[in-house]
Short mmCIF file of C-alpha atoms in Angstrom, two decimals:
data_model
loop_
_atom_site.label_atom_id
_atom_site.label_comp_id
_atom_site.label_asym_id
_atom_site.label_seq_id
_atom_site.Cartn_x
_atom_site.Cartn_y
_atom_site.Cartn_z
CA MET A 1 34.37 -3.02 63.65
CA SER A 2 31.96 -5.25 61.79
CA ALA A 3 30.28 -4.09 58.62
CA THR A 4 26.55 -4.36 58.40
CA LEU A 5 25.36 -6.15 55.28
CA SER A 6 22.19 -4.82 53.78
CA PRO A 7 19.67 -7.47 52.77
CA ALA A 8 19.63 -8.30 49.08
CA ARG A 9 16.78 -6.72 47.21
CA PRO A 10 14.38 -9.18 45.63
CA ARG A 11 14.60 -9.29 41.84
CA PRO A 12 11.45 -7.79 40.38
CA ARG A 13 9.24 -10.38 38.79
CA ARG A 14 8.06 -9.87 35.30
CA PRO A 15 4.31 -9.39 35.34
CA TYR A 16 2.19 -12.03 33.71
CA GLY A 17 0.69 -9.39 31.43
CA SER A 18 4.00 -8.93 29.62
CA TRP A 19 4.32 -12.66 29.00
CA LEU A 20 0.76 -12.86 27.72
CA ARG A 21 1.29 -9.84 25.48
CA GLY A 22 4.48 -11.34 24.05
CA ALA A 23 2.77 -14.68 23.45
CA ALA A 24 -0.17 -12.98 21.73
CA ILE A 25 2.16 -10.97 19.48
CA THR A 26 4.06 -14.14 18.59
CA VAL A 27 0.89 -16.03 17.72
CA VAL A 28 -0.51 -13.20 15.59
CA THR A 29 2.83 -12.81 13.79
CA LEU A 30 2.97 -16.53 13.01
CA VAL A 31 -0.63 -16.54 11.76
CA PHE A 32 -0.01 -13.66 9.37
CA ALA A 33 3.46 -14.83 8.31
CA LEU A 34 2.49 -18.46 7.61
CA PRO A 35 0.69 -17.77 4.27
CA VAL A 36 3.64 -15.67 3.07
CA VAL A 37 6.14 -18.38 4.05
CA TRP A 38 4.00 -21.02 2.33
CA MET A 39 3.81 -18.86 -0.81
CA PHE A 40 7.59 -18.42 -1.04
CA ALA A 41 8.15 -22.12 -0.30
CA ALA A 42 5.60 -23.23 -2.91
CA ALA A 43 7.33 -21.05 -5.51
CA PHE A 44 10.31 -23.45 -5.35
CA LYS A 45 8.19 -26.62 -5.55
CA THR A 46 6.75 -28.55 -8.45
CA ASN A 47 2.99 -28.66 -8.92
CA VAL A 48 2.94 -32.19 -7.52
CA GLN A 49 4.80 -31.11 -4.38
CA VAL A 50 2.56 -28.08 -3.89
CA THR A 51 -0.59 -30.23 -3.80
CA ASP A 52 1.01 -32.97 -1.68
CA PRO A 53 0.25 -32.35 2.04
CA SER A 54 3.13 -34.59 3.11
CA VAL A 55 5.69 -32.21 1.56
CA GLY A 56 6.37 -29.45 4.06
CA LEU A 57 9.34 -27.13 4.19
CA TRP A 58 11.88 -29.92 3.61
CA PHE A 59 12.18 -30.52 -0.13
CA THR A 60 14.60 -30.09 -2.99
CA PRO A 61 14.00 -26.55 -4.35
CA THR A 62 13.77 -25.85 -8.05
CA LEU A 63 13.90 -22.63 -10.07
CA ASP A 64 11.81 -24.01 -12.93
CA ASN A 65 8.74 -21.99 -11.91
CA PHE A 66 10.63 -18.68 -11.90
CA ARG A 67 12.37 -19.58 -15.16
CA ALA A 68 9.08 -20.39 -16.88
CA VAL A 69 7.36 -17.25 -15.58
CA VAL A 70 10.19 -14.92 -16.62
CA GLU A 71 10.67 -16.56 -20.03
CA ALA A 72 6.95 -16.20 -20.77
CA GLY A 73 7.47 -12.44 -20.52
CA GLN A 74 3.97 -11.48 -19.41
CA ILE A 75 4.81 -11.05 -15.72
CA VAL A 76 7.75 -8.74 -16.51
CA ARG A 77 5.60 -6.63 -18.83
CA SER A 78 2.79 -6.54 -16.25
CA MET A 79 5.17 -5.42 -13.51
CA GLY A 80 6.31 -2.59 -15.75
CA ASN A 81 2.68 -1.62 -16.38
CA SER A 82 1.86 -1.71 -12.66
CA LEU A 83 4.93 0.37 -11.86
CA LEU A 84 4.00 2.96 -14.49
CA VAL A 85 0.36 3.21 -13.43
CA GLY A 86 1.21 3.18 -9.72
CA VAL A 87 3.90 5.86 -9.85
CA VAL A 88 2.01 8.21 -12.18
CA SER A 89 -1.32 7.89 -10.35
CA THR A 90 0.36 8.34 -6.95
CA VAL A 91 2.35 11.41 -8.03
CA LEU A 92 -0.66 13.08 -9.67
CA SER A 93 -2.85 12.24 -6.67
CA ALA A 94 -0.30 13.72 -4.26
CA VAL A 95 0.02 16.89 -6.35
CA ILE A 96 -3.76 17.36 -6.17
CA ALA A 97 -4.52 16.01 -2.71
CA VAL A 98 -1.74 17.48 -0.54
CA PRO A 99 -2.48 21.18 -1.25
CA ALA A 100 -6.22 20.44 -1.03
CA ALA A 101 -5.72 18.73 2.33
CA TRP A 102 -3.74 21.75 3.58
CA ALA A 103 -6.57 24.09 2.57
CA VAL A 104 -9.21 21.90 4.23
CA GLY A 105 -7.19 21.40 7.41
CA ARG A 106 -6.04 25.02 7.70
CA PHE A 107 -9.31 26.79 6.89
CA SER A 108 -11.72 24.30 8.55
CA MET A 109 -13.71 23.38 5.45
CA ARG A 110 -15.99 20.87 7.13
CA ARG A 111 -18.34 20.44 4.17
CA THR A 112 -15.42 19.68 1.88
CA GLY A 113 -14.15 17.17 4.43
CA SER A 114 -17.55 15.49 4.44
CA VAL A 115 -17.52 15.26 0.64
CA ILE A 116 -14.06 13.66 0.80
CA LEU A 117 -15.33 11.15 3.35
CA VAL A 118 -18.26 10.25 1.09
CA ALA A 119 -15.91 9.77 -1.86
CA ARG A 120 -13.71 7.60 0.36
CA ILE A 121 -16.49 5.23 1.42
CA VAL A 122 -18.40 4.95 -1.87
CA PRO A 123 -17.79 1.41 -3.26
CA ALA A 124 -15.76 1.75 -6.42
CA ILE A 125 -17.55 -1.23 -7.96
CA SER A 126 -20.75 0.82 -8.12
CA LEU A 127 -19.02 3.17 -10.60
CA LEU A 128 -17.62 0.55 -12.96
CA VAL A 129 -20.62 0.43 -15.31
CA PRO A 130 -20.94 4.22 -15.87
CA TRP A 131 -17.15 4.53 -16.03
CA TYR A 132 -16.88 1.80 -18.63
CA TYR A 133 -19.62 3.37 -20.74
CA LEU A 134 -18.04 6.83 -20.49
CA PHE A 135 -14.47 5.70 -21.16
CA ALA A 136 -15.57 3.39 -23.98
CA ARG A 137 -17.31 6.31 -25.71
CA MET A 138 -14.08 8.30 -25.31
CA GLY A 139 -12.00 5.45 -26.71
CA LEU A 140 -9.87 5.14 -23.57
CA VAL A 141 -10.63 1.55 -22.52
CA GLY A 142 -7.46 -0.48 -22.70
CA SER A 143 -5.16 2.53 -22.28
CA TYR A 144 -2.93 3.59 -19.41
CA THR A 145 -4.95 6.79 -19.06
CA VAL A 146 -8.09 5.04 -17.89
CA LEU A 147 -6.15 2.96 -15.35
CA ILE A 148 -4.42 6.04 -13.95
CA LEU A 149 -7.68 8.01 -13.70
CA SER A 150 -9.54 5.13 -12.04
CA HIS A 151 -6.78 4.64 -9.48
CA MET A 152 -6.72 8.37 -8.76
CA PHE A 153 -10.40 8.21 -7.82
CA VAL A 154 -9.36 6.21 -4.75
CA SER A 155 -5.87 7.63 -4.19
CA VAL A 156 -6.87 11.30 -4.03
CA PRO A 157 -9.43 10.88 -1.20
CA LEU A 158 -7.07 8.48 0.59
CA ILE A 159 -4.16 10.94 0.59
CA MET A 160 -6.42 13.85 1.50
CA TRP A 161 -8.01 12.00 4.38
CA ILE A 162 -4.58 11.16 5.85
CA MET A 163 -3.11 14.63 5.32
CA ILE A 164 -6.03 16.74 6.60
CA SER A 165 -5.44 15.80 10.24
CA PHE A 166 -1.69 16.12 9.71
CA PHE A 167 -1.90 19.72 8.48
CA ALA A 168 -4.50 20.59 11.12
CA GLY A 169 -1.98 19.57 13.77
CA LEU A 170 0.84 21.80 12.52
CA PRO A 171 1.33 25.05 14.47
CA VAL A 172 -0.41 27.86 12.62
CA GLU A 173 2.03 30.34 14.17
CA LEU A 174 4.76 29.18 11.80
CA GLU A 175 2.71 30.12 8.76
CA GLU A 176 1.66 33.40 10.36
CA ALA A 177 5.32 34.29 10.94
CA ALA A 178 6.07 33.46 7.31
CA ARG A 179 3.16 35.64 6.17
CA THR A 180 4.54 38.45 8.31
CA ASP A 181 7.87 38.12 6.50
CA GLY A 182 6.12 38.74 3.20
CA LEU A 183 5.21 35.27 1.95
CA SER A 184 1.80 34.59 0.44
CA ALA A 185 -0.50 31.91 1.82
CA PHE A 186 0.67 29.41 -0.77
CA GLY A 187 4.26 30.48 -0.21
CA ALA A 188 3.91 29.72 3.50
CA PHE A 189 2.47 26.33 2.62
CA TRP A 190 5.25 25.58 0.13
CA ARG A 191 8.16 26.73 2.29
CA ILE A 192 6.92 25.90 5.80
CA SER A 193 4.06 23.42 6.01
CA LEU A 194 4.96 21.11 3.14
CA PRO A 195 8.49 20.29 4.42
CA LEU A 196 7.10 19.65 7.90
CA ALA A 197 4.46 17.34 6.39
CA ALA A 198 7.03 15.23 4.49
CA PRO A 199 6.56 12.12 6.73
CA GLY A 200 2.79 12.24 6.31
CA THR A 201 3.07 12.78 2.57
CA ALA A 202 5.43 9.83 2.25
CA THR A 203 3.08 7.64 4.28
CA ALA A 204 0.00 8.57 2.26
CA SER A 205 1.84 8.20 -1.05
CA LEU A 206 3.18 4.77 -0.08
CA LEU A 207 -0.30 3.56 0.88
CA ALA A 208 -1.71 4.92 -2.38
CA PHE A 209 1.01 3.17 -4.38
CA VAL A 210 0.34 -0.14 -2.61
CA PHE A 211 -3.36 0.20 -3.42
CA SER A 212 -2.56 0.85 -7.08
CA TRP A 213 -0.12 -2.07 -7.25
CA ASN A 214 -2.62 -4.52 -5.74
CA ASN A 215 -5.78 -3.29 -7.45
CA PHE A 216 -7.47 -6.04 -9.43
CA MET A 217 -10.98 -4.82 -10.22
CA PHE A 218 -10.12 -1.73 -12.27
CA ALA A 219 -7.37 -3.52 -14.19
CA LEU A 220 -9.64 -6.47 -15.00
CA VAL A 221 -12.32 -4.21 -16.51
CA PHE A 222 -10.30 -1.41 -18.12
CA SER A 223 -7.04 -3.03 -19.29
CA ASP A 224 -6.19 -5.19 -22.28
CA ASP A 225 -3.29 -7.51 -23.11
CA ARG A 226 -0.97 -4.55 -23.66
CA THR A 227 -1.77 -2.65 -20.44
CA GLN A 228 -2.45 -5.64 -18.19
CA THR A 229 -1.19 -5.22 -14.61
CA VAL A 230 0.15 -7.86 -12.22
CA PRO A 231 -3.12 -8.82 -10.40
CA VAL A 232 -4.75 -9.72 -13.72
CA THR A 233 -1.67 -11.67 -14.80
CA LEU A 234 -1.85 -13.70 -11.60
CA PHE A 235 -5.52 -14.38 -12.25
CA ASN A 236 -4.61 -15.85 -15.65
CA PHE A 237 -2.70 -18.68 -13.95
CA ILE A 238 -6.08 -20.01 -12.80
CA SER A 239 -7.99 -21.80 -15.55
CA TYR A 240 -11.21 -23.81 -15.69
CA ALA A 241 -9.47 -27.18 -15.94
CA SER A 242 -6.44 -26.71 -13.69
CA THR A 243 -4.26 -24.24 -11.83
CA ASP A 244 -0.54 -23.77 -12.31
CA TRP A 245 0.22 -23.50 -8.60
CA GLY A 246 4.00 -23.40 -9.01
CA GLY A 247 3.88 -20.63 -11.60
CA LEU A 248 1.22 -18.76 -9.62
CA MET A 249 3.32 -18.81 -6.43
CA ALA A 250 6.48 -17.82 -8.31
CA ALA A 251 4.71 -14.87 -9.96
CA ALA A 252 3.14 -13.86 -6.63
CA SER A 253 6.57 -13.93 -4.99
CA LEU A 254 8.04 -11.74 -7.73
CA ILE A 255 5.34 -9.08 -7.48
CA THR A 256 5.56 -9.04 -3.66
CA VAL A 257 9.23 -8.04 -3.66
CA PRO A 258 8.78 -4.42 -4.95
CA VAL A 259 6.09 -3.65 -2.37
CA VAL A 260 8.17 -5.13 0.46
CA LEU A 261 11.23 -3.15 -0.66
CA ALA A 262 9.19 0.06 -0.81
CA ALA A 263 7.86 -0.58 2.71
CA VAL A 264 11.35 -1.35 4.08
CA LEU A 265 12.99 1.67 2.43
CA GLY A 266 10.18 3.98 3.55
CA GLN A 267 9.78 2.47 7.01
CA LYS A 268 11.21 5.53 8.77
CA TYR A 269 8.78 7.88 7.04
CA LEU A 270 5.93 5.40 7.36
CA VAL A 271 6.28 5.06 11.14
CA ALA A 272 6.83 8.81 11.61
CA GLY A 273 3.83 9.67 9.46
CA LEU A 274 1.46 7.24 11.13
CA THR A 275 2.48 8.23 14.66
CA SER A 276 2.32 11.95 13.87
CA GLY A 277 -1.09 11.60 12.26
CA ALA A 278 -2.34 9.62 15.25
CA THR A 279 -1.18 12.15 17.88
CA LYS A 280 -2.02 15.41 16.12
CA GLY A 281 -5.32 17.11 15.45
#
């Protein structure tokens, strides 16, 4: 009795769209990664090598730029200032913005949401002159207080705008059940909604901290030598006569590391918060 062999099934061909999508992702990744790779490579070069087009990625690395930047002390002090201002402004902004976002999202305060949107899109540079006059009269220019307050002006609307849709997408039945069990409205928010909104809160807080860390305009106007943050310190490497490219790239590499570490450590919450905010509401 002879066995009947079934014809072999043809192997499915990968559609051309997948190849094109993969190629496009690769090209975009290389375009965005190339400046970062060049920055880190230039940090280990001398100023002559940085400005020499013939010197690519094959060179003898040196740590002189990092040694000079650290020994000068200003970049370390500026990183401490940026960390202080960023953490304090982000925490205070979250304390104010998260409950406010819950109230707006839960009770459909459309006018309040419109005001938040206006505050979000108003150019901060248009407020620098009145702010400087006001803070100068109060004797706060050059202090950490004025930097924290100015950063909160952007961080509070940013966190609120992210969290409003997040809270609006949470099931209201959970809070109603908690109210039935005897909790107040704020108690239901504190015990039920806030833990469920942890990914969104982490995402909004991380974005607010990155804004504070990278902000240049407020620090340039409101800080002094004692409270100077890292963007202003980087700007000081550029002078009228010449630019210390090696020191600039070394300092830029140093200040990039904390933000990258924060993004890597908070990647789980960042992805969860962004996807939840995009699918809810």
